[in-house]
Amino acid sequence: MGLEVGRRALLVMVAAVALPRAARAEGASAFVQTLGDEALDLLMRPPGSEKDRVERLRSILTGRFDLKTIGRAVLGPSWKSADETQREAYLTIFEDYVVATYSLLVKDYSGETFEVLKETPIDERDSLVATQIVRRNKAPLRVDYRVRNKDGAYHVIDVMVEGISMLTSQRQEFAAVIQRDGVDGLISQLRARAVDILGDL
Amino acid sequence: MVASVAFGERTRLVVCAGLLALGVSLAGCASAPAAEEGEAAALGQNDPLEPINRGIFAFNRTLDGVILKPAAQIYRGVVPSEARTGVRNILVNWTSPVVALNDILQGNMDRATVTVGRFFLNTGFGFLGLIDVATAWGAEPAHDEDFGQTLGAWGFGEGPYLMLPVFGPSNPRDAVGLVVDHFTDPLTYVILNADENLARRGVTAVDTRSRYLGQLDGLEKSSIDYYAARRSLYRQRRDAEIRNGEVEPEYLPSIESFDED
């Protein structure tokens, strides 16, 4: 009897400690699983047209990624010095540029299955969800998603492919352009490149 | 673990002394890589030789466009996938001595055991490495190590970015690593003569390039500064290799949300 009560008390304590973390863990992993399924669906379904495919890609990216937070982080210290007009123009073109970049990435896709491996907390609002894409005749591709939970809504803020961060890559590349041509130069070059890849927007 | 750290630390001091005696100064001798962090490092701009590096990069791209890329395209177009896998298996198998040495230098005995075990299985039963029987029989897949990674694991910072002619992106640490790898590779002395070694390097280059045809084309197409993009990619890839592919959450930078100050 005493043992039973003790065990029950212990269970309640364990649940109290474990539940919030478990609930969050499930949330971010489930979110990435959904994102992965959407992406696979996009890749598997025969595209109606190139334009159609790009628009579906855009809706996944704008819905599941926090592109404003990513865009700000990518701009680095220049975000603080940019004025309101520059920030707005930059964020608008950044979305197009990210859609263009991903449209090239998914073209090269040869994956068959996708699985969530594990999830690790980064800080009180971010988690790292590790996944892998299993490919034919190739080593599995490790993809880690940094997911931010903001008031219960999940968004991707970075994607790391084999340990290489998309956000860091863009920040370091953009820094070189900003140093040479300034933020306005960056904006016009991003626009030119996005138009180049996607055609007329 | 403690033993491996102590082993690594002592070896690192010996190597530091040796390199300093040779007049090579590496960031790792003076300070831990953490000291390099900061705004310049976060923006990936530790590149004092950038104008020269960009010139060499342009030269390398021309060379790639004329020789390596066409060779890789022909290789992928003409040689069937199964044969290319065999070639790759042989190349990977015969880097095992260098990989095992660096596993040991990093105090990573489990990984060294995997490398040595795979080497004997694949050499003995897989026709000198043509067939990767070890993986088929359930062994861990092959991993890569080199002396540049070992220096990194011992705490040497990468130092400034360097673009080497022909060899491509590098830094002082990895350039030293390239030389050490060459001289610690038994194939340099036995089995192969100089011409055969050169051929082996050539085949390795074509094989590697053939596996990155799509990715590099994509990167070139999407980047607004291809040099800076490759620089960032190289640094991040080497960091990831030194960590043996693990992303360590505690080292990720904090990211402010769009609407935060």
PDB file of C-alpha atoms in Angstrom, chain B:
ATOM      1  CA  MET B   1      37.904  10.101 -22.484  1.00  0.00           C
ATOM      2  CA  VAL B   2      40.197  11.754 -19.928  1.00  0.00           C
ATOM      3  CA  ALA B   3      43.081   9.694 -21.240  1.00  0.00           C
ATOM      4  CA  SER B   4      42.332  10.677 -24.810  1.00  0.00           C
ATOM      5  CA  VAL B   5      42.164  14.369 -23.918  1.00  0.00           C
ATOM      6  CA  ALA B   6      45.458  14.200 -22.044  1.00  0.00           C
ATOM      7  CA  PHE B   7      47.000  12.316 -24.944  1.00  0.00           C
ATOM      8  CA  GLY B   8      45.674  14.892 -27.394  1.00  0.00           C
ATOM      9  CA  GLU B   9      46.899  17.802 -25.282  1.00  0.00           C
ATOM     10  CA  ARG B  10      50.440  16.469 -24.945  1.00  0.00           C
ATOM     11  CA  THR B  11      50.711  15.616 -28.614  1.00  0.00           C
ATOM     12  CA  ARG B  12      49.369  19.056 -29.449  1.00  0.00           C
ATOM     13  CA  LEU B  13      52.125  20.726 -27.402  1.00  0.00           C
ATOM     14  CA  VAL B  14      54.773  18.645 -29.147  1.00  0.00           C
ATOM     15  CA  VAL B  15      53.353  19.520 -32.557  1.00  0.00           C
ATOM     16  CA  CYS B  16      53.138  23.208 -31.581  1.00  0.00           C
ATOM     17  CA  ALA B  17      56.774  23.232 -30.588  1.00  0.00           C
ATOM     18  CA  GLY B  18      57.715  21.505 -33.820  1.00  0.00           C
ATOM     19  CA  LEU B  19      55.694  23.832 -36.033  1.00  0.00           C
ATOM     20  CA  LEU B  20      56.933  26.938 -34.247  1.00  0.00           C
ATOM     21  CA  ALA B  21      60.484  25.709 -34.709  1.00  0.00           C
ATOM     22  CA  LEU B  22      59.758  25.498 -38.431  1.00  0.00           C
ATOM     23  CA  GLY B  23      58.508  29.058 -38.383  1.00  0.00           C
ATOM     24  CA  VAL B  24      54.871  28.132 -38.910  1.00  0.00           C
ATOM     25  CA  SER B  25      52.588  30.105 -36.673  1.00  0.00           C
ATOM     26  CA  LEU B  26      49.156  28.704 -36.108  1.00  0.00           C
ATOM     27  CA  ALA B  27      46.322  30.241 -34.166  1.00  0.00           C
ATOM     28  CA  GLY B  28      45.971  27.062 -32.104  1.00  0.00           C
ATOM     29  CA  CYS B  29      49.399  27.432 -30.549  1.00  0.00           C
ATOM     30  CA  ALA B  30      48.560  30.779 -29.064  1.00  0.00           C
ATOM     31  CA  SER B  31      44.906  30.404 -28.231  1.00  0.00           C
ATOM     32  CA  ALA B  32      41.839  28.199 -28.393  1.00  0.00           C
ATOM     33  CA  PRO B  33      39.567  28.548 -31.439  1.00  0.00           C
ATOM     34  CA  ALA B  34      37.000  30.257 -29.196  1.00  0.00           C
ATOM     35  CA  ALA B  35      39.230  33.339 -29.194  1.00  0.00           C
ATOM     36  CA  GLU B  36      38.625  33.713 -32.919  1.00  0.00           C
ATOM     37  CA  GLU B  37      34.928  34.150 -32.454  1.00  0.00           C
ATOM     38  CA  GLY B  38      33.474  37.589 -32.771  1.00  0.00           C
ATOM     39  CA  GLU B  39      31.919  39.660 -35.465  1.00  0.00           C
ATOM     40  CA  ALA B  40      34.619  39.184 -38.126  1.00  0.00           C
ATOM     41  CA  ALA B  41      34.557  35.404 -37.631  1.00  0.00           C
ATOM     42  CA  ALA B  42      30.732  35.338 -37.640  1.00  0.00           C
ATOM     43  CA  LEU B  43      30.804  37.116 -40.998  1.00  0.00           C
ATOM     44  CA  GLY B  44      33.518  34.782 -42.256  1.00  0.00           C
ATOM     45  CA  GLN B  45      35.877  37.575 -43.219  1.00  0.00           C
ATOM     46  CA  ASN B  46      39.204  36.349 -41.877  1.00  0.00           C
ATOM     47  CA  ASP B  47      40.742  36.643 -45.331  1.00  0.00           C
ATOM     48  CA  PRO B  48      43.640  39.132 -45.369  1.00  0.00           C
ATOM     49  CA  LEU B  49      44.863  37.783 -48.724  1.00  0.00           C
ATOM     50  CA  GLU B  50      41.443  38.167 -50.356  1.00  0.00           C
ATOM     51  CA  PRO B  51      42.586  40.002 -53.523  1.00  0.00           C
ATOM     52  CA  ILE B  52      45.263  37.361 -54.204  1.00  0.00           C
ATOM     53  CA  ASN B  53      42.924  34.548 -53.183  1.00  0.00           C
ATOM     54  CA  ARG B  54      40.265  35.815 -55.597  1.00  0.00           C
ATOM     55  CA  GLY B  55      42.850  35.829 -58.377  1.00  0.00           C
ATOM     56  CA  ILE B  56      43.870  32.248 -57.648  1.00  0.00           C
ATOM     57  CA  PHE B  57      40.189  31.283 -57.390  1.00  0.00           C
ATOM     58  CA  ALA B  58      39.576  32.691 -60.884  1.00  0.00           C
ATOM     59  CA  PHE B  59      42.556  30.685 -62.147  1.00  0.00           C
ATOM     60  CA  ASN B  60      41.268  27.510 -60.461  1.00  0.00           C
ATOM     61  CA  ARG B  61      37.815  28.037 -61.962  1.00  0.00           C
ATOM     62  CA  THR B  62      39.309  28.293 -65.422  1.00  0.00           C
ATOM     63  CA  LEU B  63      41.296  25.129 -64.799  1.00  0.00           C
ATOM     64  CA  ASP B  64      38.160  23.409 -63.513  1.00  0.00           C
ATOM     65  CA  GLY B  65      36.134  24.526 -66.521  1.00  0.00           C
ATOM     66  CA  VAL B  66      38.758  23.321 -68.996  1.00  0.00           C
ATOM     67  CA  ILE B  67      39.906  20.065 -67.382  1.00  0.00           C
ATOM     68  CA  LEU B  68      38.291  18.800 -64.185  1.00  0.00           C
ATOM     69  CA  LYS B  69      34.615  19.514 -64.796  1.00  0.00           C
ATOM     70  CA  PRO B  70      34.557  18.101 -68.370  1.00  0.00           C
ATOM     71  CA  ALA B  71      36.485  15.046 -67.145  1.00  0.00           C
ATOM     72  CA  ALA B  72      33.968  14.578 -64.319  1.00  0.00           C
ATOM     73  CA  GLN B  73      31.034  14.975 -66.739  1.00  0.00           C
ATOM     74  CA  ILE B  74      32.480  12.427 -69.152  1.00  0.00           C
ATOM     75  CA  TYR B  75      33.278  10.082 -66.263  1.00  0.00           C
ATOM     76  CA  ARG B  76      29.708  10.272 -65.004  1.00  0.00           C
ATOM     77  CA  GLY B  77      28.236  10.103 -68.480  1.00  0.00           C
ATOM     78  CA  VAL B  78      30.265   7.154 -69.765  1.00  0.00           C
ATOM     79  CA  VAL B  79      31.106   4.962 -66.768  1.00  0.00           C
ATOM     80  CA  PRO B  80      28.139   3.041 -65.325  1.00  0.00           C
ATOM     81  CA  SER B  81      27.147   3.816 -61.775  1.00  0.00           C
ATOM     82  CA  GLU B  82      28.190   0.364 -60.446  1.00  0.00           C
ATOM     83  CA  ALA B  83      31.712   0.791 -61.837  1.00  0.00           C
ATOM     84  CA  ARG B  84      31.974   4.271 -60.334  1.00  0.00           C
ATOM     85  CA  THR B  85      30.933   2.856 -56.971  1.00  0.00           C
ATOM     86  CA  GLY B  86      33.729   0.283 -57.305  1.00  0.00           C
ATOM     87  CA  VAL B  87      36.304   2.963 -58.103  1.00  0.00           C
ATOM     88  CA  ARG B  88      35.091   5.000 -55.185  1.00  0.00           C
ATOM     89  CA  ASN B  89      35.296   1.959 -52.874  1.00  0.00           C
ATOM     90  CA  ILE B  90      38.919   1.344 -53.856  1.00  0.00           C
ATOM     91  CA  LEU B  91      39.881   4.990 -53.363  1.00  0.00           C
ATOM     92  CA  VAL B  92      38.176   5.102 -49.950  1.00  0.00           C
ATOM     93  CA  ASN B  93      39.698   1.770 -48.905  1.00  0.00           C
ATOM     94  CA  TRP B  94      43.214   2.924 -49.652  1.00  0.00           C
ATOM     95  CA  THR B  95      42.882   6.140 -47.654  1.00  0.00           C
ATOM     96  CA  SER B  96      42.337   3.879 -44.606  1.00  0.00           C
ATOM     97  CA  PRO B  97      45.966   4.014 -43.346  1.00  0.00           C
ATOM     98  CA  VAL B  98      45.853   7.825 -43.150  1.00  0.00           C
ATOM     99  CA  VAL B  99      42.327   7.806 -41.691  1.00  0.00           C
ATOM    100  CA  ALA B 100      43.285   5.222 -39.032  1.00  0.00           C
ATOM    101  CA  LEU B 101      46.430   7.179 -38.099  1.00  0.00           C
ATOM    102  CA  ASN B 102      44.364  10.326 -37.577  1.00  0.00           C
ATOM    103  CA  ASP B 103      41.643   8.443 -35.673  1.00  0.00           C
ATOM    104  CA  ILE B 104      44.414   7.360 -33.282  1.00  0.00           C
ATOM    105  CA  LEU B 105      46.034  10.820 -33.092  1.00  0.00           C
ATOM    106  CA  GLN B 106      42.625  12.184 -32.079  1.00  0.00           C
ATOM    107  CA  GLY B 107      42.401   9.515 -29.371  1.00  0.00           C
ATOM    108  CA  ASN B 108      39.406   7.983 -31.091  1.00  0.00           C
ATOM    109  CA  MET B 109      40.156   4.280 -30.705  1.00  0.00           C
ATOM    110  CA  ASP B 110      36.622   3.109 -31.544  1.00  0.00           C
ATOM    111  CA  ARG B 111      36.734   4.849 -34.904  1.00  0.00           C
ATOM    112  CA  ALA B 112      40.299   3.589 -35.506  1.00  0.00           C
ATOM    113  CA  THR B 113      39.100   0.033 -34.894  1.00  0.00           C
ATOM    114  CA  VAL B 114      36.304   0.513 -37.432  1.00  0.00           C
ATOM    115  CA  THR B 115      38.746   1.890 -40.022  1.00  0.00           C
ATOM    116  CA  VAL B 116      41.320  -0.889 -39.556  1.00  0.00           C
ATOM    117  CA  GLY B 117      38.673  -3.622 -39.444  1.00  0.00           C
ATOM    118  CA  ARG B 118      37.030  -2.335 -42.619  1.00  0.00           C
ATOM    119  CA  PHE B 119      40.398  -2.114 -44.360  1.00  0.00           C
ATOM    120  CA  PHE B 120      41.288  -5.756 -43.689  1.00  0.00           C
ATOM    121  CA  LEU B 121      37.808  -7.043 -44.592  1.00  0.00           C
ATOM    122  CA  ASN B 122      37.572  -5.057 -47.816  1.00  0.00           C
ATOM    123  CA  THR B 123      41.177  -5.661 -48.883  1.00  0.00           C
ATOM    124  CA  GLY B 124      41.043  -9.388 -48.111  1.00  0.00           C
ATOM    125  CA  PHE B 125      37.509 -10.282 -49.173  1.00  0.00           C
ATOM    126  CA  GLY B 126      36.476  -7.355 -51.354  1.00  0.00           C
ATOM    127  CA  PHE B 127      39.096  -7.635 -54.107  1.00  0.00           C
ATOM    128  CA  LEU B 128      41.497  -5.015 -52.634  1.00  0.00           C
ATOM    129  CA  GLY B 129      38.555  -2.777 -51.779  1.00  0.00           C
ATOM    130  CA  LEU B 130      36.569  -2.883 -55.013  1.00  0.00           C
ATOM    131  CA  ILE B 131      33.567  -4.248 -53.124  1.00  0.00           C
ATOM    132  CA  ASP B 132      32.624  -2.793 -49.767  1.00  0.00           C
ATOM    133  CA  VAL B 133      31.909  -6.130 -48.076  1.00  0.00           C
ATOM    134  CA  ALA B 134      32.410  -4.580 -44.611  1.00  0.00           C
ATOM    135  CA  THR B 135      29.319  -2.385 -44.934  1.00  0.00           C
ATOM    136  CA  ALA B 136      27.344  -5.242 -46.482  1.00  0.00           C
ATOM    137  CA  TRP B 137      28.270  -7.366 -43.442  1.00  0.00           C
ATOM    138  CA  GLY B 138      27.002  -4.718 -41.068  1.00  0.00           C
ATOM    139  CA  ALA B 139      30.104  -2.653 -40.289  1.00  0.00           C
ATOM    140  CA  GLU B 140      29.789   1.068 -39.692  1.00  0.00           C
ATOM    141  CA  PRO B 141      30.224   2.981 -42.965  1.00  0.00           C
ATOM    142  CA  ALA B 142      33.628   4.482 -43.729  1.00  0.00           C
ATOM    143  CA  HIS B 143      34.426   7.923 -42.343  1.00  0.00           C
ATOM    144  CA  ASP B 144      36.962  10.504 -43.352  1.00  0.00           C
ATOM    145  CA  GLU B 145      39.839  11.927 -41.321  1.00  0.00           C
ATOM    146  CA  ASP B 146      42.966  13.856 -42.227  1.00  0.00           C
ATOM    147  CA  PHE B 147      45.732  15.677 -40.392  1.00  0.00           C
ATOM    148  CA  GLY B 148      44.050  19.072 -40.823  1.00  0.00           C
ATOM    149  CA  GLN B 149      41.065  17.702 -38.896  1.00  0.00           C
ATOM    150  CA  THR B 150      43.396  16.257 -36.262  1.00  0.00           C
ATOM    151  CA  LEU B 151      45.006  19.682 -35.757  1.00  0.00           C
ATOM    152  CA  GLY B 152      41.489  21.111 -35.472  1.00  0.00           C
ATOM    153  CA  ALA B 153      40.520  18.467 -32.912  1.00  0.00           C
ATOM    154  CA  TRP B 154      43.632  19.395 -30.919  1.00  0.00           C
ATOM    155  CA  GLY B 155      42.395  22.976 -30.749  1.00  0.00           C
ATOM    156  CA  PHE B 156      44.262  24.673 -33.577  1.00  0.00           C
ATOM    157  CA  GLY B 157      42.259  27.458 -35.144  1.00  0.00           C
ATOM    158  CA  GLU B 158      41.905  27.494 -38.913  1.00  0.00           C
ATOM    159  CA  GLY B 159      43.709  30.807 -39.328  1.00  0.00           C
ATOM    160  CA  PRO B 160      43.225  33.024 -42.374  1.00  0.00           C
ATOM    161  CA  TYR B 161      41.576  31.664 -45.495  1.00  0.00           C
ATOM    162  CA  LEU B 162      43.955  30.529 -48.226  1.00  0.00           C
ATOM    163  CA  MET B 163      43.181  29.701 -51.835  1.00  0.00           C
ATOM    164  CA  LEU B 164      45.781  27.243 -53.070  1.00  0.00           C
ATOM    165  CA  PRO B 165      46.426  26.920 -56.797  1.00  0.00           C
ATOM    166  CA  VAL B 166      44.980  23.603 -58.091  1.00  0.00           C
ATOM    167  CA  PHE B 167      44.227  22.293 -54.559  1.00  0.00           C
ATOM    168  CA  GLY B 168      41.569  24.947 -53.902  1.00  0.00           C
ATOM    169  CA  PRO B 169      40.167  26.322 -50.625  1.00  0.00           C
ATOM    170  CA  SER B 170      42.394  25.876 -47.583  1.00  0.00           C
ATOM    171  CA  ASN B 171      43.985  27.599 -44.601  1.00  0.00           C
ATOM    172  CA  PRO B 172      47.394  27.285 -42.872  1.00  0.00           C
ATOM    173  CA  ARG B 173      46.164  24.459 -40.671  1.00  0.00           C
ATOM    174  CA  ASP B 174      44.747  22.391 -43.531  1.00  0.00           C
ATOM    175  CA  ALA B 175      47.688  23.182 -45.836  1.00  0.00           C
ATOM    176  CA  VAL B 176      50.049  21.734 -43.203  1.00  0.00           C
ATOM    177  CA  GLY B 177      47.616  18.827 -42.997  1.00  0.00           C
ATOM    178  CA  LEU B 178      47.839  18.201 -46.755  1.00  0.00           C
ATOM    179  CA  VAL B 179      51.614  17.932 -46.594  1.00  0.00           C
ATOM    180  CA  VAL B 180      51.565  15.702 -43.499  1.00  0.00           C
ATOM    181  CA  ASP B 181      48.910  13.459 -45.102  1.00  0.00           C
ATOM    182  CA  HIS B 182      51.111  13.029 -48.142  1.00  0.00           C
ATOM    183  CA  PHE B 183      54.120  11.956 -46.091  1.00  0.00           C
ATOM    184  CA  THR B 184      52.216   9.765 -43.615  1.00  0.00           C
ATOM    185  CA  ASP B 185      50.486   7.868 -46.424  1.00  0.00           C
ATOM    186  CA  PRO B 186      52.263   4.496 -46.855  1.00  0.00           C
ATOM    187  CA  LEU B 187      51.131   4.436 -50.483  1.00  0.00           C
ATOM    188  CA  THR B 188      53.470   7.375 -51.086  1.00  0.00           C
ATOM    189  CA  TYR B 189      56.447   5.123 -50.316  1.00  0.00           C
ATOM    190  CA  VAL B 190      55.392   1.569 -51.039  1.00  0.00           C
ATOM    191  CA  ILE B 191      53.001  -0.040 -53.505  1.00  0.00           C
ATOM    192  CA  LEU B 192      52.753   2.947 -55.823  1.00  0.00           C
ATOM    193  CA  ASN B 193      55.475   4.847 -57.642  1.00  0.00           C
ATOM    194  CA  ALA B 194      55.322   8.595 -58.233  1.00  0.00           C
ATOM    195  CA  ASP B 195      53.369   8.379 -61.507  1.00  0.00           C
ATOM    196  CA  GLU B 196      50.885   5.933 -60.046  1.00  0.00           C
ATOM    197  CA  ASN B 197      50.385   8.206 -57.044  1.00  0.00           C
ATOM    198  CA  LEU B 198      49.747  11.135 -59.336  1.00  0.00           C
ATOM    199  CA  ALA B 199      47.215   9.042 -61.262  1.00  0.00           C
ATOM    200  CA  ARG B 200      45.533   8.105 -57.996  1.00  0.00           C
ATOM    201  CA  ARG B 201      45.243  11.797 -57.031  1.00  0.00           C
ATOM    202  CA  GLY B 202      43.836  12.523 -60.461  1.00  0.00           C
ATOM    203  CA  VAL B 203      41.207   9.789 -60.250  1.00  0.00           C
ATOM    204  CA  THR B 204      40.300  10.969 -56.743  1.00  0.00           C
ATOM    205  CA  ALA B 205      39.816  14.515 -58.034  1.00  0.00           C
ATOM    206  CA  VAL B 206      37.610  13.393 -60.945  1.00  0.00           C
ATOM    207  CA  ASP B 207      35.576  11.075 -58.703  1.00  0.00           C
ATOM    208  CA  THR B 208      35.033  13.805 -56.098  1.00  0.00           C
ATOM    209  CA  ARG B 209      34.171  16.433 -58.703  1.00  0.00           C
ATOM    210  CA  SER B 210      31.693  14.065 -60.380  1.00  0.00           C
ATOM    211  CA  ARG B 211      29.754  13.755 -57.155  1.00  0.00           C
ATOM    212  CA  TYR B 212      29.406  17.525 -56.743  1.00  0.00           C
ATOM    213  CA  LEU B 213      28.461  18.445 -60.316  1.00  0.00           C
ATOM    214  CA  GLY B 214      24.843  19.271 -59.493  1.00  0.00           C
ATOM    215  CA  GLN B 215      25.455  20.980 -56.153  1.00  0.00           C
ATOM    216  CA  LEU B 216      28.256  23.241 -57.371  1.00  0.00           C
ATOM    217  CA  ASP B 217      26.302  24.220 -60.482  1.00  0.00           C
ATOM    218  CA  GLY B 218      23.340  25.089 -58.253  1.00  0.00           C
ATOM    219  CA  LEU B 219      25.499  27.108 -55.881  1.00  0.00           C
ATOM    220  CA  GLU B 220      27.154  28.962 -58.741  1.00  0.00           C
ATOM    221  CA  LYS B 221      23.766  29.750 -60.239  1.00  0.00           C
ATOM    222  CA  SER B 222      22.199  30.997 -57.005  1.00  0.00           C
ATOM    223  CA  SER B 223      25.119  32.846 -55.431  1.00  0.00           C
ATOM    224  CA  ILE B 224      25.694  36.573 -55.751  1.00  0.00           C
ATOM    225  CA  ASP B 225      29.367  36.219 -54.751  1.00  0.00           C
ATOM    226  CA  TYR B 226      30.544  32.710 -55.638  1.00  0.00           C
ATOM    227  CA  TYR B 227      33.963  33.231 -54.055  1.00  0.00           C
ATOM    228  CA  ALA B 228      32.447  34.249 -50.702  1.00  0.00           C
ATOM    229  CA  ALA B 229      29.905  31.418 -50.941  1.00  0.00           C
ATOM    230  CA  ARG B 230      32.647  28.822 -51.465  1.00  0.00           C
ATOM    231  CA  ARG B 231      34.700  30.353 -48.660  1.00  0.00           C
ATOM    232  CA  SER B 232      31.812  30.039 -46.217  1.00  0.00           C
ATOM    233  CA  LEU B 233      31.065  26.511 -47.430  1.00  0.00           C
ATOM    234  CA  TYR B 234      34.673  25.378 -47.007  1.00  0.00           C
ATOM    235  CA  ARG B 235      34.966  26.734 -43.468  1.00  0.00           C
ATOM    236  CA  GLN B 236      31.651  25.275 -42.341  1.00  0.00           C
ATOM    237  CA  ARG B 237      32.375  21.918 -43.948  1.00  0.00           C
ATOM    238  CA  ARG B 238      35.760  21.626 -42.235  1.00  0.00           C
ATOM    239  CA  ASP B 239      34.215  22.606 -38.880  1.00  0.00           C
ATOM    240  CA  ALA B 240      31.540  19.949 -39.377  1.00  0.00           C
ATOM    241  CA  GLU B 241      34.175  17.350 -40.287  1.00  0.00           C
ATOM    242  CA  ILE B 242      36.210  18.168 -37.179  1.00  0.00           C
ATOM    243  CA  ARG B 243      33.072  17.649 -35.082  1.00  0.00           C
ATOM    244  CA  ASN B 244      32.547  14.360 -36.986  1.00  0.00           C
ATOM    245  CA  GLY B 245      29.251  15.602 -38.370  1.00  0.00           C
ATOM    246  CA  GLU B 246      27.524  16.292 -35.070  1.00  0.00           C
ATOM    247  CA  VAL B 247      25.714  19.608 -34.752  1.00  0.00           C
ATOM    248  CA  GLU B 248      26.289  20.795 -31.192  1.00  0.00           C
ATOM    249  CA  PRO B 249      23.270  22.839 -30.039  1.00  0.00           C
ATOM    250  CA  GLU B 250      25.228  24.658 -27.316  1.00  0.00           C
ATOM    251  CA  TYR B 251      27.520  26.248 -29.923  1.00  0.00           C
ATOM    252  CA  LEU B 252      24.759  27.583 -32.153  1.00  0.00           C
ATOM    253  CA  PRO B 253      24.476  31.381 -32.120  1.00  0.00           C
ATOM    254  CA  SER B 254      21.403  32.979 -30.599  1.00  0.00           C
ATOM    255  CA  ILE B 255      19.090  34.409 -33.245  1.00  0.00           C
ATOM    256  CA  GLU B 256      16.922  37.436 -32.517  1.00  0.00           C
ATOM    257  CA  SER B 257      13.402  37.307 -33.857  1.00  0.00           C
ATOM    258  CA  PHE B 258      12.403  39.812 -36.520  1.00  0.00           C
ATOM    259  CA  ASP B 259      10.381  41.944 -34.114  1.00  0.00           C
ATOM    260  CA  GLU B 260      12.923  42.025 -31.267  1.00  0.00           C
ATOM    261  CA  ASP B 261      15.315  44.857 -30.512  1.00  0.00           C
TER     262      ASP B 261
END
